CSV table of C-alpha atoms in Angstrom, one decimal:
chain,number,residue,atom,x,y,z
A,1,MET,CA,182.3,57.8,86.6
A,2,ILE,CA,179.9,57.9,89.9
A,3,ASP,CA,179.7,61.2,89.1
A,4,GLU,CA,179.1,61.3,85.4
A,5,LEU,CA,176.0,58.9,86.2
A,6,ILE,CA,174.2,61.5,89.1
A,7,ALA,CA,174.6,64.4,85.9
A,8,PHE,CA,172.6,61.9,83.5
A,9,VAL,CA,170.2,61.8,86.0
A,10,ASN,CA,169.8,64.4,88.0
A,11,GLY,CA,170.9,68.0,87.4
A,12,ASN,CA,170.9,69.5,90.6
A,13,PRO,CA,172.9,66.9,92.5
A,14,VAL,CA,172.9,69.2,95.1
A,15,LYS,CA,169.3,68.2,96.0
A,16,THR,CA,168.6,64.8,95.7
A,17,LEU,CA,165.5,63.8,93.0
A,18,ASP,CA,163.2,62.4,96.2
A,19,VAL,CA,164.0,66.0,98.1
A,20,GLN,CA,162.5,67.7,95.0
A,21,ILE,CA,160.0,65.4,94.5
A,22,ALA,CA,158.6,65.7,97.7
A,23,GLU,CA,159.0,69.4,97.7
A,24,GLN,CA,156.8,69.4,94.6
A,25,THR,CA,154.4,67.3,95.9
A,26,ALA,CA,154.0,69.1,99.2
A,27,ALA,CA,153.7,72.5,97.6
A,28,LEU,CA,150.9,71.6,94.8
A,29,GLY,CA,149.4,68.9,97.3
A,30,ALA,CA,148.8,72.0,99.4
A,31,SER,CA,147.6,74.4,96.2
A,32,ILE,CA,145.2,72.0,95.1
A,33,ASP,CA,143.9,72.0,98.9
A,34,GLY,CA,143.8,75.2,98.7
A,35,MET,CA,141.6,75.8,95.6
A,36,GLU,CA,138.9,73.0,96.1
A,37,SER,CA,138.3,74.5,99.8
A,38,GLY,CA,137.8,77.8,98.0
A,39,LEU,CA,136.0,76.6,94.7
A,40,GLN,CA,133.3,74.3,97.5
A,41,ALA,CA,133.1,78.2,99.2
A,42,SER,CA,132.7,80.1,95.5
A,43,ILE,CA,129.8,77.1,94.6
A,44,GLY,CA,128.5,76.8,98.0
A,45,ASP,CA,128.0,80.4,98.1
A,46,MET,CA,126.4,80.6,94.8
A,47,SER,CA,124.0,78.1,95.7
A,48,GLU,CA,122.4,80.0,98.5
A,49,TYR,CA,122.6,83.1,96.9
A,50,LEU,CA,120.9,81.5,93.3
A,51,SER,CA,118.2,79.8,95.2
A,52,GLU,CA,117.3,82.5,98.0
A,53,TYR,CA,113.9,83.1,98.3
A,54,VAL,CA,111.7,85.1,101.5
A,55,LEU,CA,108.3,85.1,102.4
A,56,GLU,CA,105.5,87.6,102.1
A,57,PRO,CA,102.3,86.9,104.5
A,58,SER,CA,98.9,86.5,101.5
A,59,ASP,CA,95.9,84.5,101.6
A,60,GLU,CA,97.7,81.3,100.3
A,61,VAL,CA,98.1,78.2,103.1
A,62,TYR,CA,101.9,77.4,102.6
A,63,LEU,CA,102.3,74.9,105.2
A,64,GLU,CA,99.5,73.0,107.4
A,65,THR,CA,101.3,72.5,110.2
A,66,ASP,CA,99.9,69.6,112.0
A,67,ILE,CA,100.0,71.2,115.3
A,68,SER,CA,97.4,70.9,118.0
A,69,TYR,CA,96.4,70.3,120.7
A,70,GLU,CA,93.4,69.3,123.2
A,71,TRP,CA,93.0,70.0,127.0
A,72,VAL,CA,90.3,68.7,129.0
A,73,LYS,CA,89.4,69.6,132.6
A,74,ALA,CA,89.8,66.1,133.6
A,75,ASP,CA,94.2,66.1,132.7
A,76,GLY,CA,94.1,69.0,135.5
A,77,ASN,CA,94.9,73.0,135.1
A,78,VAL,CA,97.6,74.0,133.4
A,79,SER,CA,100.0,77.1,133.1
A,80,GLU,CA,102.1,78.2,130.6
A,81,LEU,CA,102.0,74.4,129.2
A,82,THR,CA,104.0,74.1,126.2
A,83,ILE,CA,102.3,72.9,123.2
A,84,PRO,CA,103.9,70.3,121.0
A,85,GLY,CA,105.5,71.2,118.0
A,86,LYS,CA,106.9,74.1,116.6
A,87,ILE,CA,107.6,76.2,113.6
A,88,VAL,CA,111.6,76.6,112.6
A,89,PHE,CA,111.6,79.3,109.7
A,90,ASN,CA,115.1,78.5,106.8
A,91,THR,CA,114.2,81.8,105.3
A,92,SER,CA,113.3,85.4,106.4
A,93,GLY,CA,110.5,87.6,105.5
A,94,SER,CA,107.2,87.6,107.2
A,95,VAL,CA,103.7,85.3,107.6
A,96,LYS,CA,100.4,85.6,108.3
A,97,LEU,CA,99.4,82.9,110.9
A,98,THR,CA,96.0,81.4,111.6
A,99,PHE,CA,94.9,78.8,113.7
A,100,ASN,CA,91.3,78.0,115.5
A,101,TYR,CA,91.5,78.0,119.0
A,102,THR,CA,88.2,77.6,120.6
A,103,ARG,CA,86.5,75.8,124.0
A,104,SER,CA,83.7,74.1,125.6
A,105,SER,CA,82.4,77.2,127.6
A,106,THR,CA,82.9,80.3,129.2
A,107,ASP,CA,83.3,79.1,132.8
A,108,LEU,CA,86.5,78.1,131.5
A,109,THR,CA,89.9,80.8,132.5
A,110,ASN,CA,92.5,80.9,129.6
A,111,ARG,CA,95.3,81.5,127.3
A,112,LEU,CA,96.9,81.0,124.5
A,113,TYR,CA,100.1,81.9,124.0
A,114,VAL,CA,102.4,82.5,120.8
A,115,TYR,CA,106.4,82.8,120.9
A,116,LYS,CA,108.7,83.7,118.3
A,117,ASN,CA,111.9,82.8,119.9
A,118,SER,CA,111.7,83.9,123.6
A,119,THR,CA,109.3,87.0,122.5
A,120,GLN,CA,105.7,86.6,123.1
A,121,LEU,CA,103.7,87.8,119.8
A,122,LEU,CA,100.0,86.6,121.5
A,123,SER,CA,98.0,86.5,124.0
A,124,VAL,CA,94.4,85.4,124.0
A,125,TYR,CA,91.2,83.9,124.3
A,126,ALA,CA,89.9,81.0,123.2
A,127,SER,CA,87.8,81.8,120.1
A,128,TYR,CA,90.3,84.1,119.4
A,129,SER,CA,90.2,84.0,115.5
A,130,GLU,CA,92.2,87.1,113.7
A,131,PRO,CA,95.3,86.1,111.7
A,132,LEU,CA,98.8,87.1,113.5
A,133,ILE,CA,101.3,88.6,111.4
A,134,ILE,CA,105.0,87.8,111.9
A,135,THR,CA,107.4,89.7,110.6
A,136,ASP,CA,111.0,90.5,110.6
A,137,ILE,CA,111.2,86.8,111.0
A,138,LYS,CA,114.9,85.9,110.3
A,139,LYS,CA,116.2,82.3,109.3
A,140,GLY,CA,116.2,79.8,112.7
A,141,ASP,CA,113.9,81.6,114.1
A,142,ILE,CA,111.0,79.6,115.4
A,143,ILE,CA,107.5,80.1,116.4
A,144,THR,CA,106.2,78.7,119.7
A,145,PHE,CA,102.4,77.5,121.3
A,146,LYS,CA,102.1,77.4,125.2
A,147,LEU,CA,98.3,77.1,126.7
A,148,SER,CA,96.8,78.0,130.0
A,149,ALA,CA,93.7,76.4,131.4
A,150,THR,CA,92.1,76.9,134.4
A,151,THR,CA,88.3,76.3,136.4
A,152,ASN,CA,86.9,75.3,139.6
A,153,SER,CA,83.5,74.6,137.4
A,154,TYR,CA,82.4,70.3,136.1
A,155,SER,CA,84.6,68.4,134.5
A,156,GLY,CA,84.5,67.8,130.8
A,157,LEU,CA,85.4,71.6,129.8
A,158,TRP,CA,87.7,71.5,127.0
A,159,LEU,CA,90.2,73.5,125.0
A,160,LYS,CA,91.4,73.3,121.2
A,161,LEU,CA,94.1,74.4,119.3
A,162,SER,CA,93.9,73.6,115.6
A,163,ASP,CA,94.3,74.5,112.1
A,164,VAL,CA,97.6,76.0,112.7
A,165,ASN,CA,98.6,76.6,109.2
A,166,VAL,CA,101.0,79.8,107.9
A,167,LEU,CA,100.0,82.2,105.4
A,168,ALA,CA,102.6,83.3,102.6
A,169,SER,CA,103.9,83.8,99.4
A,170,THR,CA,107.4,83.3,98.1
A,171,ILE,CA,109.1,86.0,96.8
A,172,TYR,CA,112.6,85.6,95.0
A,173,ALA,CA,114.9,87.4,96.9
A,174,ARG,CA,117.0,88.7,93.8
A,175,THR,CA,114.3,90.6,92.5
A,176,LEU,CA,113.5,92.7,96.3
A,177,ASN,CA,115.0,96.1,95.9
A,178,LEU,CA,115.1,97.1,92.6
A,179,ILE,CA,113.9,100.0,93.0
A,180,GLU,CA,114.0,103.1,96.1
A,181,VAL,CA,112.0,105.9,96.2
A,182,THR,CA,112.5,109.1,98.0
A,183,GLY,CA,110.4,111.6,98.7
A,184,VAL,CA,107.0,109.8,99.1
B,1,MET,CA,180.7,56.2,79.8
B,2,ASN,CA,181.2,52.4,79.9
B,3,GLU,CA,177.9,49.8,78.2
B,4,GLY,CA,177.0,48.9,81.5
B,5,ASN,CA,176.8,52.6,82.8
B,6,ALA,CA,174.7,53.9,79.9
B,7,GLU,CA,172.1,50.5,80.5
B,8,LEU,CA,171.7,51.7,83.6
B,9,ILE,CA,170.7,55.2,83.0
B,10,ALA,CA,168.5,53.9,80.8
B,11,ILE,CA,166.5,52.2,83.3
B,12,VAL,CA,166.4,55.9,85.4
B,13,ASN,CA,166.0,58.5,82.3
B,14,GLY,CA,164.2,56.8,79.3
B,15,ASN,CA,166.5,60.0,77.5
B,16,PRO,CA,169.1,60.8,78.5
B,17,ALA,CA,168.9,63.9,76.9
B,18,LYS,CA,166.9,65.7,79.7
B,19,THR,CA,168.0,64.9,83.0
B,20,LEU,CA,165.3,64.1,85.6
B,21,ASP,CA,165.0,67.6,87.4
B,22,LYS,CA,164.5,69.1,83.9
B,23,VAL,CA,161.9,67.1,83.9
B,24,ILE,CA,160.5,67.2,87.0
B,25,ASP,CA,160.5,71.0,86.5
B,26,GLU,CA,159.1,70.8,82.9
B,27,ARG,CA,156.0,69.4,84.5
B,28,GLY,CA,154.1,73.0,84.8
B,29,LEU,CA,151.6,71.7,87.1
B,30,ASP,CA,151.5,75.2,89.4
B,31,ALA,CA,150.4,77.0,86.3
B,32,LYS,CA,147.7,74.0,85.6
B,33,ILE,CA,146.8,74.0,88.6
B,34,GLY,CA,146.8,78.2,88.8
B,35,GLY,CA,144.2,78.0,86.2
B,36,LEU,CA,141.7,76.2,88.0
B,37,ASP,CA,141.5,79.5,89.0
B,38,THR,CA,139.5,80.5,86.1
B,39,LEU,CA,136.9,78.0,86.9
B,40,ARG,CA,136.6,80.2,90.5
B,41,THR,CA,135.7,83.3,88.0
B,42,LEU,CA,133.5,81.4,85.6
B,43,LEU,CA,131.6,80.2,88.4
B,44,ASN,CA,131.2,83.5,89.6
B,45,GLN,CA,130.6,84.9,85.9
B,46,LYS,CA,127.7,82.1,86.3
B,47,LYS,CA,126.0,83.5,89.3
B,48,THR,CA,125.9,86.8,88.4
B,49,TYR,CA,124.6,85.8,84.9
B,50,LEU,CA,121.9,83.5,87.4
B,51,SER,CA,121.3,86.0,89.7
B,52,THR,CA,120.9,89.1,87.5
B,53,VAL,CA,117.5,90.4,86.9
B,54,GLN,CA,115.7,93.0,85.0
B,55,PHE,CA,112.9,95.6,84.2
B,56,TRP,CA,111.1,94.8,80.9
B,57,ALA,CA,108.8,97.4,80.3
B,58,ASN,CA,105.0,96.1,80.0
B,59,ASP,CA,101.4,97.2,81.3
B,60,GLU,CA,102.2,95.6,85.0
B,61,ILE,CA,102.0,97.7,87.4
B,62,TYR,CA,105.6,97.4,88.9
B,63,TYR,CA,105.1,100.7,91.7
B,64,GLU,CA,102.7,103.2,92.1
B,65,PHE,CA,103.6,106.5,93.8
B,66,ASN,CA,100.1,107.6,95.1
B,67,ASN,CA,100.4,111.0,94.5
B,68,SER,CA,99.3,113.7,95.6
B,69,GLN,CA,97.9,116.0,92.4
B,70,TYR,CA,100.6,118.3,91.3
B,71,VAL,CA,100.0,121.8,89.3
B,72,SER,CA,102.7,123.9,87.7
B,73,SER,CA,102.0,127.4,87.3
B,74,PRO,CA,102.4,129.4,84.0
B,75,SER,CA,105.6,128.8,83.3
B,76,VAL,CA,107.0,127.5,86.2
B,77,ASP,CA,107.7,123.9,86.5
B,78,ALA,CA,106.2,121.9,89.5
B,79,ASN,CA,109.0,119.9,90.6
B,80,ILE,CA,108.1,116.7,92.1
B,81,LEU,CA,109.6,115.1,95.0
B,82,TYR,CA,109.7,111.8,93.9
B,83,LYS,CA,113.5,110.6,93.4
B,84,VAL,CA,113.3,106.7,92.3
B,85,LYS,CA,116.9,105.0,92.0
B,86,PHE,CA,117.6,102.1,90.2
B,87,ASN,CA,119.5,98.5,91.5
B,88,ALA,CA,118.2,97.3,88.4
B,89,SER,CA,118.5,97.6,84.2
B,90,GLY,CA,116.5,97.3,81.7
B,91,THR,CA,112.7,99.2,80.5
B,92,ILE,CA,110.3,100.6,82.4
B,93,LYS,CA,107.2,102.1,81.2
B,94,VAL,CA,106.5,105.4,82.9
B,95,SER,CA,102.4,106.4,83.5
B,96,ALA,CA,100.2,109.4,84.5
B,97,ALA,CA,97.2,111.3,83.7
B,98,LEU,CA,98.0,114.9,82.7
B,99,ARG,CA,95.4,117.7,81.2
B,100,VAL,CA,96.0,121.6,81.2
B,101,SER,CA,94.0,124.4,82.1
B,102,THR,CA,93.1,125.2,78.8
B,103,ASN,CA,94.3,124.2,75.5
B,104,GLU,CA,94.7,126.7,73.5
B,105,TYR,CA,98.6,127.5,74.0
B,106,GLY,CA,99.8,124.0,73.2
B,107,SER,CA,100.1,120.8,75.6
B,108,GLY,CA,101.1,120.2,79.3
B,109,SER,CA,104.3,118.2,80.0
B,110,LEU,CA,105.7,115.2,82.8
B,111,ASP,CA,108.9,115.7,82.1
B,112,ILE,CA,110.9,112.8,83.1
B,113,MET,CA,114.9,112.8,84.0
B,114,ILE,CA,117.4,110.6,84.1
B,115,ASN,CA,120.4,111.6,86.8
B,116,GLY,CA,119.4,115.3,86.0
B,117,ALA,CA,119.4,115.6,82.1
B,118,ARG,CA,115.5,114.9,80.8
B,119,VAL,CA,115.3,112.6,78.8
B,120,VAL,CA,111.5,112.5,77.3
B,121,SER,CA,108.8,114.1,78.0
B,122,LEU,CA,104.3,113.1,78.6
B,123,TYR,CA,102.6,115.4,76.7
B,124,LYS,CA,99.0,116.3,76.4
B,125,ASN,CA,96.5,118.4,75.7
B,126,SER,CA,93.0,117.9,76.9
B,127,ARG,CA,90.9,119.7,79.4
B,128,SER,CA,90.4,116.4,81.4
B,129,PHE,CA,92.2,113.9,82.5
B,130,GLU,CA,94.2,111.6,80.2
B,131,ILE,CA,96.2,109.0,80.3
B,132,ALA,CA,100.1,109.4,78.7
B,133,ALA,CA,102.3,107.1,78.6
B,134,THR,CA,106.6,106.2,77.5
B,135,THR,CA,108.8,103.0,78.3
B,136,ILE,CA,112.6,104.7,78.5
B,137,SER,CA,115.7,102.7,79.5
B,138,VAL,CA,117.2,102.6,82.5
B,139,GLU,CA,120.8,101.0,83.7
B,140,ILE,CA,121.8,100.4,87.5
B,141,GLY,CA,122.4,103.2,89.5
B,142,ASP,CA,119.9,105.7,87.3
B,143,VAL,CA,118.0,108.1,89.6
B,144,MET,CA,114.5,109.6,87.7
B,145,THR,CA,113.1,112.3,88.6
B,146,PHE,CA,110.0,114.7,87.2
B,147,ASP,CA,108.6,118.0,86.6
B,148,ILE,CA,105.2,119.3,85.3
B,149,SER,CA,105.6,122.3,82.7
B,150,SER,CA,102.5,124.3,81.3
B,151,PRO,CA,102.3,125.7,77.6
B,152,GLY,CA,102.3,129.5,78.2
B,153,PRO,CA,100.0,131.3,80.7
B,154,ALA,CA,98.0,127.4,80.9
B,155,VAL,CA,98.4,125.7,84.0
B,156,ALA,CA,99.7,121.8,83.9
B,157,TYR,CA,98.1,119.4,85.9
B,158,LEU,CA,99.1,115.9,87.6
B,159,GLN,CA,95.9,113.5,88.7
B,160,GLU,CA,96.3,112.2,92.2
B,161,ASN,CA,97.4,108.1,92.3
B,162,SER,CA,97.6,107.9,88.5
B,163,LEU,CA,102.4,108.7,88.4
B,164,MET,CA,103.2,105.0,88.4
B,165,LEU,CA,106.3,102.7,86.7
B,166,LEU,CA,105.3,99.4,84.6
B,167,ALA,CA,107.3,96.8,84.1
B,168,LYS,CA,107.9,93.1,84.5
B,169,VAL,CA,110.8,91.6,86.4
B,170,VAL,CA,112.6,88.8,84.7
B,171,LYS,CA,116.1,86.7,84.9
B,172,LEU,CA,118.8,87.9,82.8
B,173,SER,CA,118.4,84.5,81.7
B,174,GLU,CA,114.7,84.6,80.8
B,175,THR,CA,115.7,87.0,78.1
B,176,GLY,CA,116.5,86.1,74.4
B,177,LEU,CA,114.5,83.2,74.3
B,178,LEU,CA,113.6,84.0,70.3
B,179,GLU,CA,115.1,86.4,67.8
B,180,VAL,CA,114.1,87.3,64.3
B,181,VAL,CA,116.2,87.2,61.5
B,182,ALA,CA,115.5,88.1,58.2
B,183,SER,CA,114.2,85.2,55.8
B,184,ASP,CA,116.5,84.2,53.3
């Protein structure tokens, strides 16, 4: 009688229902987890791909940074002092960097250094005003500034870095390299 | 089976005609989860749709070859060295300034080849340079090349810096925003 009852409930009495349910649940859980992570990866990849822009040098101000620094004689001589603030790139491309670097007097040995990551891109004296084209930028690259100033002259001398701007236009990455021309 | 057993079974399984192991097996959840793969395929299709750009022929300069002057010898085509490989489909306008040494024998032509086969030519039968343009369709992977050919004993010239491609780049989703249909 018991066998008859069991047969009504479970057609496969060699495996109890709790085991059958547990096995299915485990298999389904793994499938769902795999599908969820796969879909999340696809959506993440799609989002990044569709929203990718790169930077190209132009005369448009893309970013007015608040990076500035003023050194005065009273601060003492400095050698490769790191200027507070850095520019971090969240995409690739090239940009034009402009800045205003001035001094109070020629009686002042000074240098402004610009670095991309650990590579020095520029080393200039005050009053230098040429824009710096920074190329081959990759996502995660960092621009930093350092300053050196030495003088034995009277106090009251100063150096000032200001108006540090990034000039660039944005280009939708999917519109790049649509033709390849040879023979040029 | 006595009445007590039937009552017991009815409590455990409301449809004793189908055992519970069959009910579990027939849920078909694996198939439903597998169907979610369709979503991933759909996502990839959307990604392609949203990221695809096309050339749309118009009067905007997309690429200037900055070419030197090319001259065909009588009855001998001047093979222009440029090869343009297209990484996007669409329509593109080819523009060039042409002239012939004498217009007694017909027009000089700029032959435009796609994948080695001539698809269209630009003709000019003038002794002074005149601009000619034509719109052609291109597909991803197509390679465009050019020849200059002369009519009979005449010589044909391609003016320097005149060869260019004119088009703008549009997203696939920007196309088809309006259509003309037959009036009622």
